[in-house]
Amino acid sequence: MAAAHEHLADSADDAPIPFRQAVDALRAARLRPEIEIDPTPAPKRLAPYAYALEAAVVERGSGPDGEDRDLADGRLVVLHNPAGDDTWQGTFRVVTLARAELEPEMGADPLLPEVSWSWLTGALDARGVRYGAPSGTVTRAGSHYFGGLAAREPATQIEIRASWTPAEGAGGVPELAVHLAAWCDLLCQVAGLPPATLDMTPRGGIVPLPQRRGAQPR
């Protein structure tokens, strides 16, 4: 497992201590080696304080010319309102996006939305994440190519958008490292990678996704 990169930017000095400690905890996450993660600009209007990361599941050297390929990618945003938020039912909120390309037959499965949501809740439960007020959407879209692009195979994309309220621990600080690790598990799941367990047995009700094509080269 790789650490959640040491070059994560420090949070603002004037941010509340619980927020700074929560962001610092992201550095402690131990992630699968297929994960590449970096800080990214956070939205400024959703909460008084926010921090964002983007990540990709990368298949090394699997492109036609030996380049790396992204199998899935996404974004995780941590929001904090010290005054609390009635909708969140807490002072923190985790907002995520995960997306990947699937085989068309997989995308045509009528149970895909329900199964995809179970990948998220299963990833959280498998890590023992304490959270509440989950909500989200699962979107699938198919692409067919014509004319000069007719040689390309049809493609199906899945996009999982979700948010939840992390349980706060000592000093009002949630354990965000485990939330990040669970979200990265979800990214690996939609990328078609097997669970990172020795017995390869799915945990928390997660249904494995058959191996599929990678996304576009990096």
C-alpha positions as a Markdown table, in Angstrom:
| # | Residue | x | y | z |
|---|---|---|---|---|
| 1 | Met | 0.0 | 0.0 | 0.0 |
| 2 | Ala | 1.1 | 3.6 | -0.7 |
| 3 | Ala | 0.7 | 6.5 | 1.6 |
| 4 | Ala | -1.7 | 9.2 | 0.6 |
| 5 | His | 1.0 | 11.4 | -0.9 |
| 6 | Glu | 3.1 | 13.5 | 1.4 |
| 7 | His | 2.8 | 16.5 | -0.9 |
| 8 | Leu | -0.8 | 17.1 | 0.1 |
| 9 | Ala | -1.1 | 20.8 | 0.7 |
| 10 | Asp | -1.4 | 22.1 | 4.3 |
| 11 | Ser | -4.8 | 23.5 | 5.2 |
| 12 | Ala | -5.2 | 27.2 | 5.8 |
| 13 | Asp | -3.7 | 28.4 | 9.1 |
| 14 | Asp | -6.9 | 30.2 | 10.0 |
| 15 | Ala | -9.1 | 27.1 | 9.6 |
| 16 | Pro | -10.7 | 25.5 | 12.7 |
| 17 | Ile | -8.5 | 23.0 | 14.4 |
| 18 | Pro | -10.9 | 20.1 | 13.8 |
| 19 | Phe | -10.8 | 20.8 | 10.0 |
| 20 | Arg | -7.0 | 21.1 | 10.0 |
| 21 | Gln | -6.7 | 17.8 | 11.9 |
| 22 | Ala | -9.2 | 16.1 | 9.6 |
| 23 | Val | -7.3 | 17.2 | 6.5 |
| 24 | Asp | -4.0 | 16.2 | 8.1 |
| 25 | Ala | -5.4 | 12.7 | 8.7 |
| 26 | Leu | -5.7 | 12.1 | 5.0 |
| 27 | Arg | -2.0 | 11.8 | 4.9 |
| 28 | Ala | -2.2 | 8.7 | 7.1 |
| 29 | Ala | -4.3 | 6.7 | 4.6 |
| 30 | Arg | -2.7 | 3.6 | 3.2 |
| 31 | Leu | -3.8 | 3.1 | -0.4 |
| 32 | Arg | -3.4 | 0.5 | -3.1 |
| 33 | Pro | -0.4 | 1.0 | -5.4 |
| 34 | Glu | -2.7 | 1.4 | -8.4 |
| 35 | Ile | -4.1 | 4.6 | -6.9 |
| 36 | Glu | -2.6 | 8.0 | -7.9 |
| 37 | Ile | -3.9 | 10.9 | -5.8 |
| 38 | Asp | -3.3 | 14.6 | -5.7 |
| 39 | Pro | -4.8 | 17.7 | -4.1 |
| 40 | Thr | -7.1 | 19.8 | -6.4 |
| 41 | Pro | -8.8 | 23.1 | -6.0 |
| 42 | Ala | -11.8 | 22.8 | -3.7 |
| 43 | Pro | -15.2 | 24.4 | -4.3 |
| 44 | Lys | -15.6 | 27.7 | -2.4 |
| 45 | Arg | -19.3 | 28.1 | -2.1 |
| 46 | Leu | -20.5 | 24.9 | -0.6 |
| 47 | Ala | -19.1 | 25.4 | 2.9 |
| 48 | Pro | -16.9 | 27.8 | 4.9 |
| 49 | Tyr | -14.0 | 25.3 | 4.6 |
| 50 | Ala | -13.3 | 22.7 | 2.0 |
| 51 | Tyr | -10.5 | 20.5 | 0.8 |
| 52 | Ala | -10.5 | 18.3 | -2.3 |
| 53 | Leu | -8.5 | 15.4 | -3.8 |
| 54 | Glu | -8.6 | 13.8 | -7.2 |
| 55 | Ala | -7.6 | 10.2 | -7.8 |
| 56 | Ala | -7.2 | 7.7 | -10.6 |
| 57 | Val | -6.8 | 4.0 | -10.8 |
| 58 | Val | -3.8 | 3.5 | -13.1 |
| 59 | Glu | -2.9 | 0.4 | -15.1 |
| 60 | Arg | 0.9 | 0.6 | -15.6 |
| 61 | Gly | 2.2 | 0.2 | -19.2 |
| 62 | Ser | -1.0 | -1.3 | -20.6 |
| 63 | Gly | -1.5 | 1.1 | -23.4 |
| 64 | Pro | -0.8 | 0.3 | -27.1 |
| 65 | Asp | 2.6 | 2.0 | -26.8 |
| 66 | Gly | 3.3 | 1.0 | -23.3 |
| 67 | Glu | 1.8 | 4.1 | -21.7 |
| 68 | Asp | -0.2 | 4.0 | -18.5 |
| 69 | Arg | -4.0 | 3.9 | -18.7 |
| 70 | Asp | -6.6 | 5.3 | -16.3 |
| 71 | Leu | -9.2 | 2.6 | -15.4 |
| 72 | Ala | -11.3 | 4.9 | -13.2 |
| 73 | Asp | -11.1 | 8.3 | -11.7 |
| 74 | Gly | -12.9 | 10.6 | -9.3 |
| 75 | Arg | -12.9 | 13.4 | -6.8 |
| 76 | Leu | -13.3 | 13.5 | -3.0 |
| 77 | Val | -14.2 | 16.8 | -1.3 |
| 78 | Val | -14.3 | 17.4 | 2.5 |
| 79 | Leu | -16.7 | 20.2 | 3.6 |
| 80 | His | -16.8 | 21.7 | 7.0 |
| 81 | Asn | -19.2 | 24.1 | 8.6 |
| 82 | Pro | -18.3 | 24.7 | 12.3 |
| 83 | Ala | -21.9 | 25.9 | 12.9 |
| 84 | Gly | -23.3 | 22.7 | 11.6 |
| 85 | Asp | -25.7 | 22.0 | 8.8 |
| 86 | Asp | -29.2 | 20.6 | 9.3 |
| 87 | Thr | -29.1 | 18.8 | 5.9 |
| 88 | Trp | -25.7 | 17.2 | 6.8 |
| 89 | Gln | -26.8 | 16.4 | 10.4 |
| 90 | Gly | -23.2 | 17.3 | 11.4 |
| 91 | Thr | -20.4 | 19.8 | 10.8 |
| 92 | Phe | -18.5 | 17.7 | 8.2 |
| 93 | Arg | -19.7 | 16.3 | 4.8 |
| 94 | Val | -17.8 | 14.1 | 2.4 |
| 95 | Val | -18.8 | 14.6 | -1.3 |
| 96 | Thr | -17.5 | 12.1 | -3.9 |
| 97 | Leu | -17.5 | 11.3 | -7.6 |
| 98 | Ala | -16.3 | 8.0 | -9.1 |
| 99 | Arg | -16.5 | 7.2 | -12.8 |
| 100 | Ala | -15.3 | 4.5 | -15.2 |
| 101 | Glu | -15.9 | 3.0 | -18.6 |
| 102 | Leu | -17.7 | -0.4 | -18.7 |
| 103 | Glu | -18.2 | -3.1 | -21.2 |
| 104 | Pro | -21.6 | -2.4 | -23.0 |
| 105 | Glu | -23.2 | -5.6 | -21.8 |
| 106 | Met | -22.3 | -4.7 | -18.2 |
| 107 | Gly | -23.8 | -1.2 | -18.7 |
| 108 | Ala | -27.0 | -2.8 | -20.1 |
| 109 | Asp | -27.6 | -4.7 | -16.8 |
| 110 | Pro | -30.9 | -3.3 | -15.4 |
| 111 | Leu | -29.6 | -3.9 | -11.9 |
| 112 | Leu | -26.4 | -1.8 | -12.4 |
| 113 | Pro | -27.6 | 1.2 | -10.5 |
| 114 | Glu | -28.5 | -0.8 | -7.4 |
| 115 | Val | -25.4 | -2.9 | -7.6 |
| 116 | Ser | -23.2 | 0.2 | -8.1 |
| 117 | Trp | -24.7 | 1.9 | -5.0 |
| 118 | Ser | -24.0 | -1.3 | -3.1 |
| 119 | Trp | -20.3 | -1.0 | -4.1 |
| 120 | Leu | -20.2 | 2.3 | -2.3 |
| 121 | Thr | -22.0 | 1.2 | 0.9 |
| 122 | Gly | -20.1 | -2.1 | 0.8 |
| 123 | Ala | -16.8 | -0.3 | 0.6 |
| 124 | Leu | -17.7 | 1.9 | 3.6 |
| 125 | Asp | -19.0 | -0.9 | 5.6 |
| 126 | Ala | -16.0 | -3.2 | 4.8 |
| 127 | Arg | -13.7 | -0.5 | 6.3 |
| 128 | Gly | -15.8 | -0.1 | 9.3 |
| 129 | Val | -16.6 | 3.5 | 8.4 |
| 130 | Arg | -19.0 | 5.3 | 10.7 |
| 131 | Tyr | -21.2 | 7.7 | 8.8 |
| 132 | Gly | -24.8 | 8.9 | 8.4 |
| 133 | Ala | -27.2 | 10.7 | 6.0 |
| 134 | Pro | -25.9 | 9.1 | 2.8 |
| 135 | Ser | -27.3 | 10.2 | -0.5 |
| 136 | Gly | -26.3 | 10.0 | -4.2 |
| 137 | Thr | -27.0 | 9.1 | -7.8 |
| 138 | Val | -25.8 | 6.5 | -10.2 |
| 139 | Thr | -25.7 | 7.5 | -13.9 |
| 140 | Arg | -24.9 | 5.4 | -16.9 |
| 141 | Ala | -24.5 | 6.7 | -20.5 |
| 142 | Gly | -23.8 | 4.8 | -23.7 |
| 143 | Ser | -21.8 | 6.1 | -26.6 |
| 144 | His | -21.9 | 4.8 | -30.2 |
| 145 | Tyr | -19.5 | 6.1 | -32.9 |
| 146 | Phe | -20.2 | 7.0 | -36.5 |
| 147 | Gly | -18.4 | 8.3 | -39.6 |
| 148 | Gly | -14.7 | 8.9 | -39.0 |
| 149 | Leu | -15.1 | 7.3 | -35.5 |
| 150 | Ala | -17.0 | 4.2 | -36.7 |
| 151 | Ala | -14.0 | 1.9 | -36.0 |
| 152 | Arg | -14.3 | 2.6 | -32.2 |
| 153 | Glu | -16.3 | 0.1 | -30.2 |
| 154 | Pro | -19.4 | 1.3 | -28.3 |
| 155 | Ala | -18.7 | 2.5 | -24.8 |
| 156 | Thr | -20.7 | 2.7 | -21.6 |
| 157 | Gln | -19.8 | 5.0 | -18.8 |
| 158 | Ile | -20.8 | 4.8 | -15.2 |
| 159 | Glu | -20.8 | 7.8 | -12.8 |
| 160 | Ile | -21.4 | 7.5 | -9.0 |
| 161 | Arg | -22.0 | 10.7 | -7.1 |
| 162 | Ala | -22.4 | 10.4 | -3.4 |
| 163 | Ser | -22.2 | 12.3 | -0.1 |
| 164 | Trp | -22.3 | 11.3 | 3.5 |
| 165 | Thr | -21.7 | 12.7 | 7.0 |
| 166 | Pro | -18.7 | 11.2 | 8.7 |
| 167 | Ala | -19.1 | 10.5 | 12.4 |
| 168 | Glu | -17.0 | 12.8 | 14.5 |
| 169 | Gly | -14.6 | 11.4 | 17.0 |
| 170 | Ala | -12.6 | 13.0 | 19.8 |
| 171 | Gly | -12.5 | 16.8 | 19.5 |
| 172 | Gly | -15.1 | 16.7 | 16.8 |
| 173 | Val | -12.6 | 15.3 | 14.3 |
| 174 | Pro | -13.8 | 12.5 | 11.9 |
| 175 | Glu | -11.4 | 9.7 | 10.9 |
| 176 | Leu | -11.1 | 10.8 | 7.2 |
| 177 | Ala | -8.2 | 8.5 | 6.4 |
| 178 | Val | -10.5 | 5.5 | 6.5 |
| 179 | His | -13.2 | 7.4 | 4.5 |
| 180 | Leu | -10.5 | 8.1 | 1.8 |
| 181 | Ala | -9.4 | 4.5 | 1.9 |
| 182 | Ala | -13.0 | 3.2 | 1.4 |
| 183 | Trp | -13.6 | 5.7 | -1.4 |
| 184 | Cys | -10.4 | 4.4 | -3.1 |
| 185 | Asp | -11.7 | 0.9 | -2.7 |
| 186 | Leu | -14.8 | 2.0 | -4.6 |
| 187 | Leu | -12.7 | 3.4 | -7.4 |
| 188 | Cys | -10.8 | 0.1 | -7.7 |
| 189 | Gln | -14.2 | -1.7 | -7.7 |
| 190 | Val | -15.6 | 0.3 | -10.6 |
| 191 | Ala | -12.2 | -0.2 | -12.4 |
| 192 | Gly | -12.7 | -3.9 | -12.3 |
| 193 | Leu | -9.9 | -4.7 | -9.9 |
| 194 | Pro | -10.3 | -7.6 | -7.4 |
| 195 | Pro | -10.6 | -6.8 | -3.7 |
| 196 | Ala | -7.3 | -6.2 | -2.0 |
| 197 | Thr | -7.6 | -9.2 | 0.3 |
| 198 | Leu | -5.5 | -12.3 | 0.4 |
| 199 | Asp | -8.5 | -14.7 | 0.0 |
| 200 | Met | -10.0 | -12.3 | -2.6 |
| 201 | Thr | -13.4 | -12.7 | -1.0 |
| 202 | Pro | -15.6 | -9.7 | -1.4 |
| 203 | Arg | -16.4 | -8.0 | 1.9 |
| 204 | Gly | -19.4 | -6.0 | 3.0 |
| 205 | Gly | -21.7 | -7.3 | 0.3 |
| 206 | Ile | -19.6 | -5.8 | -2.5 |
| 207 | Val | -20.2 | -7.5 | -5.9 |
| 208 | Pro | -17.1 | -7.8 | -8.1 |
| 209 | Leu | -17.1 | -6.2 | -11.5 |
| 210 | Pro | -15.8 | -8.3 | -14.4 |
| 211 | Gln | -12.5 | -7.1 | -15.8 |
| 212 | Arg | -13.1 | -4.6 | -18.6 |
| 213 | Arg | -11.4 | -2.3 | -21.0 |
| 214 | Gly | -9.3 | 0.4 | -19.6 |
| 215 | Ala | -10.1 | 4.1 | -20.1 |
| 216 | Gln | -8.1 | 6.5 | -22.3 |
| 217 | Pro | -4.3 | 6.6 | -21.9 |
| 218 | Arg | -2.9 | 9.3 | -19.5 |
